[in-house]
PDB file of C-alpha atoms in Angstrom:
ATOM      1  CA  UNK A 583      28.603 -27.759  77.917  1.00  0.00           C
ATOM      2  CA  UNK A 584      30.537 -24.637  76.388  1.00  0.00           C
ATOM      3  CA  UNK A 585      32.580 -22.327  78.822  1.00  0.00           C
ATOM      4  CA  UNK A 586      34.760 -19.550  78.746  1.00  0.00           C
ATOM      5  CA  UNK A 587      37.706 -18.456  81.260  1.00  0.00           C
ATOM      6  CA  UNK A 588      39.116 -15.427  81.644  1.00  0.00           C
ATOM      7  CA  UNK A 589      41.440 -16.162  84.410  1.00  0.00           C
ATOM      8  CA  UNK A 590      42.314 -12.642  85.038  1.00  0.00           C
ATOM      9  CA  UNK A 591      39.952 -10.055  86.753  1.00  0.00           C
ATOM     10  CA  UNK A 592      42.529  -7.234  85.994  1.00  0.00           C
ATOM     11  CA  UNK A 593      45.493  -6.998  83.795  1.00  0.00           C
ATOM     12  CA  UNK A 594      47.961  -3.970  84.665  1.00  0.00           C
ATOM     13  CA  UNK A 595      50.214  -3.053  81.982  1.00  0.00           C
ATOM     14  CA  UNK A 596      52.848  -0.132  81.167  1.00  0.00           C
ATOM     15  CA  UNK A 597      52.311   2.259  78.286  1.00  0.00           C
ATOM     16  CA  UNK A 598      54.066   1.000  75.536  1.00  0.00           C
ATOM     17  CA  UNK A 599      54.814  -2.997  76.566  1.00  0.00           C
ATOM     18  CA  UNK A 600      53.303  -5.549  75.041  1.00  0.00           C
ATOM     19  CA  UNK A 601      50.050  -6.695  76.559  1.00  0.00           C
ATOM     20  CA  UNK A 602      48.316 -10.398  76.173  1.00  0.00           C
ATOM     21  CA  UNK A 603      44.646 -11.246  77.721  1.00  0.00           C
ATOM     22  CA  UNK A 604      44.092 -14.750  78.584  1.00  0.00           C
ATOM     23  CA  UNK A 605      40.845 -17.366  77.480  1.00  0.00           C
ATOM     24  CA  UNK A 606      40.437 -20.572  77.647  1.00  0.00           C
ATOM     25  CA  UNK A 607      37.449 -22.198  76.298  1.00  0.00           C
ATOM     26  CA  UNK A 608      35.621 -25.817  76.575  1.00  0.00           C
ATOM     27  CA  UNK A 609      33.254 -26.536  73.445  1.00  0.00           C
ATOM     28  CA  UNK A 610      32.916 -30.305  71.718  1.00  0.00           C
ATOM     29  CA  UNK A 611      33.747 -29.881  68.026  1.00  0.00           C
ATOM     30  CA  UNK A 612      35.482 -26.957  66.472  1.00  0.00           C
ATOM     31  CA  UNK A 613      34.940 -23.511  68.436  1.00  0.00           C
ATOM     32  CA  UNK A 614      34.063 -20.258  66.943  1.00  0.00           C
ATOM     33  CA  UNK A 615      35.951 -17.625  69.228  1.00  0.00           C
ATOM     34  CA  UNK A 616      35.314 -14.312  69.414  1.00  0.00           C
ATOM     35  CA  UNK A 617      37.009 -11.098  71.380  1.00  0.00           C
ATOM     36  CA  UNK A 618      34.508  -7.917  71.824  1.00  0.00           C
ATOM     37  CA  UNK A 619      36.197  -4.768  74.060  1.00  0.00           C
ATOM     38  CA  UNK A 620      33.833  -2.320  76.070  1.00  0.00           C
ATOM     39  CA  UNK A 621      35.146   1.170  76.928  1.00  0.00           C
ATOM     40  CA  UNK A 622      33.366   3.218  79.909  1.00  0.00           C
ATOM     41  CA  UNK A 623      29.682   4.443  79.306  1.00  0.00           C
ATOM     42  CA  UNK A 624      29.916   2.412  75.561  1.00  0.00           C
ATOM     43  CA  UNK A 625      28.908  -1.127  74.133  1.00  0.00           C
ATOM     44  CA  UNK A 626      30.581  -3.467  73.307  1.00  0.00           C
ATOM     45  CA  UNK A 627      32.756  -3.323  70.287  1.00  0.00           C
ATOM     46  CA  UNK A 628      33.873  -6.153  67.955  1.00  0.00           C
ATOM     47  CA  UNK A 629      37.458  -7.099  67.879  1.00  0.00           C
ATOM     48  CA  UNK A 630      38.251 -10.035  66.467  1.00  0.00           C
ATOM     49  CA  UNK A 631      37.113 -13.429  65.514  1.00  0.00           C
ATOM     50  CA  UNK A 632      38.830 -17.619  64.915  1.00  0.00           C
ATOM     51  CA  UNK A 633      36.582 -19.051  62.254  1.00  0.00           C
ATOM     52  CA  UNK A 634      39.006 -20.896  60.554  1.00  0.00           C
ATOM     53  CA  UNK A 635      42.601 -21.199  58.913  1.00  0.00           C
ATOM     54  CA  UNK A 636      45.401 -19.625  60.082  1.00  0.00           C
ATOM     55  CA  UNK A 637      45.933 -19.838  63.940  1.00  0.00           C
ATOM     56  CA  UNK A 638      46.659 -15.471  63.846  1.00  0.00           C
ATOM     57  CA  UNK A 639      43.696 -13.573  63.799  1.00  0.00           C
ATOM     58  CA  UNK A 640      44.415  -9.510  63.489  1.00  0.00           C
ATOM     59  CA  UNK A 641      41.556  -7.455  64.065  1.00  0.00           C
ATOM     60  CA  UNK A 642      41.083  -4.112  65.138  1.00  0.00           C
ATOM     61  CA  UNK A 643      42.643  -1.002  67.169  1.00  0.00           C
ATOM     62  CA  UNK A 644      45.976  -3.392  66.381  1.00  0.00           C
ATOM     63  CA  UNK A 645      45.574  -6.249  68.207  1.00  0.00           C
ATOM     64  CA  UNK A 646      45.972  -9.926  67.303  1.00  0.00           C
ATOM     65  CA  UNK A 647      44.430 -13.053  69.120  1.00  0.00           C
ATOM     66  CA  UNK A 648      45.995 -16.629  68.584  1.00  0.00           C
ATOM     67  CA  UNK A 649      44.315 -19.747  68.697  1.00  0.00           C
ATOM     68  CA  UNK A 650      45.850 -22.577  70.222  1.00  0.00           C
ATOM     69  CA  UNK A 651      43.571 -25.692  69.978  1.00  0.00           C
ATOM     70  CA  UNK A 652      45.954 -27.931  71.694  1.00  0.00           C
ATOM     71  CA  UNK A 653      46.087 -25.437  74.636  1.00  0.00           C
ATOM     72  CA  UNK A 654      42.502 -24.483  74.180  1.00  0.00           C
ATOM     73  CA  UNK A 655      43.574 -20.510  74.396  1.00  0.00           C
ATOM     74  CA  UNK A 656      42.961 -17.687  72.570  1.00  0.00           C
ATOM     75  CA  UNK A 657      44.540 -15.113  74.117  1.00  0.00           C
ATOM     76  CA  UNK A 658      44.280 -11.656  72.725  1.00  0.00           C
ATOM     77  CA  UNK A 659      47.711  -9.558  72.292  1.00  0.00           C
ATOM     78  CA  UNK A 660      49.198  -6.467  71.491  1.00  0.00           C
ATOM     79  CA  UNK A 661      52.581  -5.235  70.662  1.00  0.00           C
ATOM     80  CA  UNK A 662      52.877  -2.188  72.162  1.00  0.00           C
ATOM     81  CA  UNK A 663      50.003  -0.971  74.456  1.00  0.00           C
ATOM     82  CA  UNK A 664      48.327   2.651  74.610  1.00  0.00           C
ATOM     83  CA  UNK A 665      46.318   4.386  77.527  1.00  0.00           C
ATOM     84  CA  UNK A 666      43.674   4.103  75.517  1.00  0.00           C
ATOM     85  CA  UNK A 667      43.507   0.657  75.303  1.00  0.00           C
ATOM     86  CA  UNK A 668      42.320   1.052  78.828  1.00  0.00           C
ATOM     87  CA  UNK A 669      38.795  -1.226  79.105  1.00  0.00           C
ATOM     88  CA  UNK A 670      36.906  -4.286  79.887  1.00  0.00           C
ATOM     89  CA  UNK A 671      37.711  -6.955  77.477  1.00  0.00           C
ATOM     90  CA  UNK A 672      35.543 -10.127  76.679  1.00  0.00           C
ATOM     91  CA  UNK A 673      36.149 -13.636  75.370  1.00  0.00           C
ATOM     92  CA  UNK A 674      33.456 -15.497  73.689  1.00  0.00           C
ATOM     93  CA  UNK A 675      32.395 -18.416  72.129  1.00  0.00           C
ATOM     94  CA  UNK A 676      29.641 -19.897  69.823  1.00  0.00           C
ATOM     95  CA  UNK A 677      28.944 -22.911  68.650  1.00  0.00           C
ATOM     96  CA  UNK A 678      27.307 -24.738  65.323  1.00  0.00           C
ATOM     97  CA  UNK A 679      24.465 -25.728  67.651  1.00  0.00           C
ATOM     98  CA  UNK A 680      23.287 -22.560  68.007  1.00  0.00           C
ATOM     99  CA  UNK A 681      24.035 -19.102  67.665  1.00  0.00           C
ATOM    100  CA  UNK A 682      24.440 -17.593  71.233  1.00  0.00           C
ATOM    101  CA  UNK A 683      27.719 -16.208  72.356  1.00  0.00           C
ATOM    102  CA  UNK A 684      28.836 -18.265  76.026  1.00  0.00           C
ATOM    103  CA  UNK A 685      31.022 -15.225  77.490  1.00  0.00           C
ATOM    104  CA  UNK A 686      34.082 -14.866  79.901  1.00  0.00           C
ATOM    105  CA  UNK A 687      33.675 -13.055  82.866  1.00  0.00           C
ATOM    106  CA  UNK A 688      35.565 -10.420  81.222  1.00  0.00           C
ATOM    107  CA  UNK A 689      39.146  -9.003  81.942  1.00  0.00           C
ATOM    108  CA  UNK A 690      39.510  -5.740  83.194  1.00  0.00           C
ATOM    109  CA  UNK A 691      42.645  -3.854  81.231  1.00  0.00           C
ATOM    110  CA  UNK A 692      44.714  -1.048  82.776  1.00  0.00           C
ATOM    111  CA  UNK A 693      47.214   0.686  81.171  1.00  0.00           C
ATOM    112  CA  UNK A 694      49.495   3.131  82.814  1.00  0.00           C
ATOM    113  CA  UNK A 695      51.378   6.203  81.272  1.00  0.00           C
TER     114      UNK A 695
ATOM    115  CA  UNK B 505      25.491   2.615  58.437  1.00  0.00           C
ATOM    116  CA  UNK B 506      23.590   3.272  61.147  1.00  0.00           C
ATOM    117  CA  UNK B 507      24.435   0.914  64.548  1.00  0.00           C
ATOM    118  CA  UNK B 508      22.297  -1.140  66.797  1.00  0.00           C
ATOM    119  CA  UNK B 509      20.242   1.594  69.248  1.00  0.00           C
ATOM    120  CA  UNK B 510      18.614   0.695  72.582  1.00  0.00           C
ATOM    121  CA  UNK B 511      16.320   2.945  74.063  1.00  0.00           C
ATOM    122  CA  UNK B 512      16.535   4.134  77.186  1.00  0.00           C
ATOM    123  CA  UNK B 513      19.908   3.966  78.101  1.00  0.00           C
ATOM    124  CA  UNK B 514      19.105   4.057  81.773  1.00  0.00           C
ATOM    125  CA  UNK B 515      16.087   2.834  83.767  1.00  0.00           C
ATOM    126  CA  UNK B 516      15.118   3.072  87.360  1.00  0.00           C
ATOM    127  CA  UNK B 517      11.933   1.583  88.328  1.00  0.00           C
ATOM    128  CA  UNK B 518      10.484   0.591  91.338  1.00  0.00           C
ATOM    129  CA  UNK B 519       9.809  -3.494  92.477  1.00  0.00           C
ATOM    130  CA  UNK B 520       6.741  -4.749  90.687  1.00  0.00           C
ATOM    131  CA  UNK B 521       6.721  -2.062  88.180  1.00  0.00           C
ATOM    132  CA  UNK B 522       6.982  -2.260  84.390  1.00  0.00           C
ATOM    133  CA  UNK B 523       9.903  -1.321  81.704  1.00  0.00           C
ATOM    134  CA  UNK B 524       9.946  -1.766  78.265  1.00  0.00           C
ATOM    135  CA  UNK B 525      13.316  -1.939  76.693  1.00  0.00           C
ATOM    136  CA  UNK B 526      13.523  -1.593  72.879  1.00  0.00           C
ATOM    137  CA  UNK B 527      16.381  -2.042  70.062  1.00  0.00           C
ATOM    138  CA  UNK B 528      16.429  -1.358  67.062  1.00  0.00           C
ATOM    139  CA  UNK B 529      18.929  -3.493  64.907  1.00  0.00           C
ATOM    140  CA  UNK B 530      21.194  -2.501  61.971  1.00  0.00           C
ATOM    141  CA  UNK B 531      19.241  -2.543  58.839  1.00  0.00           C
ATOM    142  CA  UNK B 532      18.814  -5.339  56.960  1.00  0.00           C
ATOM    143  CA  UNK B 533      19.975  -7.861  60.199  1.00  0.00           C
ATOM    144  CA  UNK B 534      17.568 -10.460  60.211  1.00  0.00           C
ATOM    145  CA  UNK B 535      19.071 -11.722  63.169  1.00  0.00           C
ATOM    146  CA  UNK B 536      18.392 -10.338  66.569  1.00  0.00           C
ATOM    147  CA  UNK B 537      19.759 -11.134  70.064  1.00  0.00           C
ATOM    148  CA  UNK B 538      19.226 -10.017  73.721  1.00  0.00           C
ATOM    149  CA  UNK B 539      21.796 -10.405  76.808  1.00  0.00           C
ATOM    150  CA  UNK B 540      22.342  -9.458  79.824  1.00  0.00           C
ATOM    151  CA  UNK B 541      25.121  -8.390  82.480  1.00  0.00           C
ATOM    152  CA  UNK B 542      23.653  -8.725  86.039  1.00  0.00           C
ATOM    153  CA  UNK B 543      26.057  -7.474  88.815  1.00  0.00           C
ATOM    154  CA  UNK B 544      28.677  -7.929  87.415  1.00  0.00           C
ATOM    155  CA  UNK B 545      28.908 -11.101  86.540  1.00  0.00           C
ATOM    156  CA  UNK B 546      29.008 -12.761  83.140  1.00  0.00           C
ATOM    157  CA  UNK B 547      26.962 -11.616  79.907  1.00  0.00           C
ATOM    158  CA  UNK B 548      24.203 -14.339  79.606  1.00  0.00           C
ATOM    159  CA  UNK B 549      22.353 -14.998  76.505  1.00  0.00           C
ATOM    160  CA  UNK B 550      18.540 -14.468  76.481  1.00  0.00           C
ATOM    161  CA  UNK B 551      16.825 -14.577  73.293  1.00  0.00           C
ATOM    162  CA  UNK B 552      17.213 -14.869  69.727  1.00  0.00           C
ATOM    163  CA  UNK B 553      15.253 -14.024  66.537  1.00  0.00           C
ATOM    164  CA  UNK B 554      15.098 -14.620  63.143  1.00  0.00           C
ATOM    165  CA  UNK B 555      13.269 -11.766  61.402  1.00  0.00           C
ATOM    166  CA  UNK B 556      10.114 -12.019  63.530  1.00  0.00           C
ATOM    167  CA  UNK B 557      10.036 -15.520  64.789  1.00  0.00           C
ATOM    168  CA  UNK B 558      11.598 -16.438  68.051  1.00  0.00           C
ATOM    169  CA  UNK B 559      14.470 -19.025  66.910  1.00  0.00           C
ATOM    170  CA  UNK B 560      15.940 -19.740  70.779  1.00  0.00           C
ATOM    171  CA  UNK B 561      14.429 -18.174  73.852  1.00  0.00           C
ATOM    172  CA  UNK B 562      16.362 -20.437  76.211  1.00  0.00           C
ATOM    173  CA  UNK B 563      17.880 -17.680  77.979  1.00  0.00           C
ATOM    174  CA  UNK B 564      14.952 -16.218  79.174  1.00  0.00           C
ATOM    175  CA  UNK B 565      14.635 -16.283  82.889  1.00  0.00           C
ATOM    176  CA  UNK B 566      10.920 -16.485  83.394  1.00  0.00           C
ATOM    177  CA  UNK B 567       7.636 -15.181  82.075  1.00  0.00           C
ATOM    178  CA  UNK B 568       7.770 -12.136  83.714  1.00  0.00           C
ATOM    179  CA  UNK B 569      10.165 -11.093  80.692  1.00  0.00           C
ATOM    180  CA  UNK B 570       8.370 -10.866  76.934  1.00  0.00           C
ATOM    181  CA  UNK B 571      10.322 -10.168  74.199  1.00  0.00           C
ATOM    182  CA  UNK B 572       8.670  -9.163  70.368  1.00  0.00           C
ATOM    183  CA  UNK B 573      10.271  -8.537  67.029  1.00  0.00           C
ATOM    184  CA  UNK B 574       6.987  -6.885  65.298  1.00  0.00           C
ATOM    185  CA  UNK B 575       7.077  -6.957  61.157  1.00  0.00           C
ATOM    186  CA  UNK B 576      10.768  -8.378  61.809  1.00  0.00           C
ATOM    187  CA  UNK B 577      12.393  -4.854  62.580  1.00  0.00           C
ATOM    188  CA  UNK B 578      12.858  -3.320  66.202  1.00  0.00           C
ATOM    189  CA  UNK B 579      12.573  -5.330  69.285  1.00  0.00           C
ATOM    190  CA  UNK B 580      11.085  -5.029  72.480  1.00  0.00           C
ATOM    191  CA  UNK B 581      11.618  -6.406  75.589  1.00  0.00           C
ATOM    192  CA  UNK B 582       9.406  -5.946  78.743  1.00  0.00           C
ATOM    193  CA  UNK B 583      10.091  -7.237  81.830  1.00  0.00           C
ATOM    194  CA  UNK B 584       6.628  -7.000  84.244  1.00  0.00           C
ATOM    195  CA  UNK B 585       6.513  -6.567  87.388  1.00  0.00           C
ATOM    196  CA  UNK B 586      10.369  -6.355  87.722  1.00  0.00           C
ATOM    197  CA  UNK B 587      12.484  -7.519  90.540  1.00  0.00           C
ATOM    198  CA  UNK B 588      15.715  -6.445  92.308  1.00  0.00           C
ATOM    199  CA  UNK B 589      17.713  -9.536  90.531  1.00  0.00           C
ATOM    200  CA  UNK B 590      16.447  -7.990  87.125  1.00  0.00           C
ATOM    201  CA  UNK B 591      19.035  -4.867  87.378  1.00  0.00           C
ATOM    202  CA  UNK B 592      21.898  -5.002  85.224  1.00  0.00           C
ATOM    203  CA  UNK B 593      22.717  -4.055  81.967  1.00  0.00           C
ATOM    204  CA  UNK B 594      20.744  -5.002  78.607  1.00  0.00           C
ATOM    205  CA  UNK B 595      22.726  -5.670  75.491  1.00  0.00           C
ATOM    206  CA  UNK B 596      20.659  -5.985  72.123  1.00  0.00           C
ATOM    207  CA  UNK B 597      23.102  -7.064  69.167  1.00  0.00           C
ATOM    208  CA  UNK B 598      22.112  -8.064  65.412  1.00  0.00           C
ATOM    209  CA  UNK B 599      23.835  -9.932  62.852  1.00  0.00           C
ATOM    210  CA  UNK B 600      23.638 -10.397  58.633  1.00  0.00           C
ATOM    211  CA  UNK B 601      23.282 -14.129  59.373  1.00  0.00           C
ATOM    212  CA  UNK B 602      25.605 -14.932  56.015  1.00  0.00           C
ATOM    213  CA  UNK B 603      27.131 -17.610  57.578  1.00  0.00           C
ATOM    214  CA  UNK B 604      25.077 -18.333  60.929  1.00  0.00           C
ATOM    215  CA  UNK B 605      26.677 -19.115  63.762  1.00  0.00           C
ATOM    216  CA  UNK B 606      30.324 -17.737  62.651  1.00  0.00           C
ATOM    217  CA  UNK B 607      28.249 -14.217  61.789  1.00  0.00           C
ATOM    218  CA  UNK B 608      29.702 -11.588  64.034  1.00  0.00           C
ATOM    219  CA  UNK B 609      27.038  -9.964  66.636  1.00  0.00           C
ATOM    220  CA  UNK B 610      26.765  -5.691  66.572  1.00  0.00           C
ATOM    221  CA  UNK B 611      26.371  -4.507  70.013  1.00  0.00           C
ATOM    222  CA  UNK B 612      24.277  -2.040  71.105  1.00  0.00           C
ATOM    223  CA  UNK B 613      25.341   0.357  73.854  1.00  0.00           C
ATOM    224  CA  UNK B 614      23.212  -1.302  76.366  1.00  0.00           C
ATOM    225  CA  UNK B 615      20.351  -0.252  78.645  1.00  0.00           C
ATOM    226  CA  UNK B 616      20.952   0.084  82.062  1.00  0.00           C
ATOM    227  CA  UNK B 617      18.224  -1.604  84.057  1.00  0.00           C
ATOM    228  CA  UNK B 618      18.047  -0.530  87.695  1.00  0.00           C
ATOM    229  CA  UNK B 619      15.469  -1.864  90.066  1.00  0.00           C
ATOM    230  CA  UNK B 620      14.494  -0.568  93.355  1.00  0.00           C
TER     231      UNK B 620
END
């Protein structure tokens, strides 16, 4: 069966330090990862995705995700974090069996001034 | 281009009554999901379509939710009689479906289902 982990509930970071999200995933076969962010009273917004190819995936808003197979990670990153980075962030994963998103539990970012 | 709407963007009903939630998906999408947050917890798949035809409703919890893609454009989703367990928030989200399963999914901003 295909899972998700997003072992943190909450991530606290200072304005301007670099910030990383964590996900693991279990899927048989090659995963298709995904990273969607949700600010307050909004939907959820596309990120990023890992199809295939190079291991760095940059998407929007500047961040960056890397794909680790051998770790089964992709952990979502950003150089140099903003206030208004400030949201819930979500890992996901589909799969060539179908095409429903399995989700994290979804990682709570804080960024202070 | 126009996003993926849901309409309303808050409910509150009362046990055993009905909602209808509907979604209209970016045009030309011929794919068309629903999900849903419960308390918290994580976002579960419910339903997929392919222009009108159900392709995957394993999601769906039980028959007191219908879902309906009529001519292959907006969707519907009606959940009757609802229960406590059935608040939480409703994502709709459509996709080009270029590539399938590697297509990225357009959220909507989510309906806001509370039951009391």
């Amino acid at each position: 069966a295909q899972s998700v982990a997003q072992p943190e509930d909450q991530v606290n970071v200072a304005e301007g330090n670099p910030l990383t999200v964590k996900c693991t995933y279990s899927v048989s076969g090659n995963p298709y990862l995904f990273w969607y962010v949700q600010y307050p009273n909004r939907g959820l917004q596309f990120l990023l995705k890992y199809i295939t190819g190079d291991n760095l995936v940059k998407g929007s808003y500047g961040f960056e995700a890397e794909f680790n197979k051998s770790q089964t990670s992709f952990h979502l990153k950003k150089p140099s974090a903003l206030v208004s980075d400030s949201a819930l962030y979500f890992c996901a994963v589909s799969h060539y069996s179908n095409y429903q998103l399995i989700w994290g539990a979804g990682t709570k970012l804080i960024i202070k001034p | 281009e126009a996003g993926v709407t849901q309409f309303p963007s808050h409910s509150v009903i009362e046990k055993g009554q009905t909602v209808t939630l509907r979604c209209d998906p970016i045009s030309g999408h011929d794919n068309l999901y629903w999900y849903r947050r419960v308390m918290g917890k994580e976002i579960k798949f419910l339903l997929h379509f392919v222009k009108e035809s159900k392709q995957d409703e394993s999601g769906m919890p039980n028959n007191r939710f219908l879902a309906e893609r009529t001519g292959g454009t907006y969707s519907t989703l009606k959940v009757q009689p609802a229960e406590l367990e059935d608040s939480g928030v409703y994502f709709c989200a459509s996709s080009q479906d270029l590539r399938g399963f590697t297509d990225t999914q357009y959220f909507g901003p989510g309906t806001r289902l509370t039951v009391l």
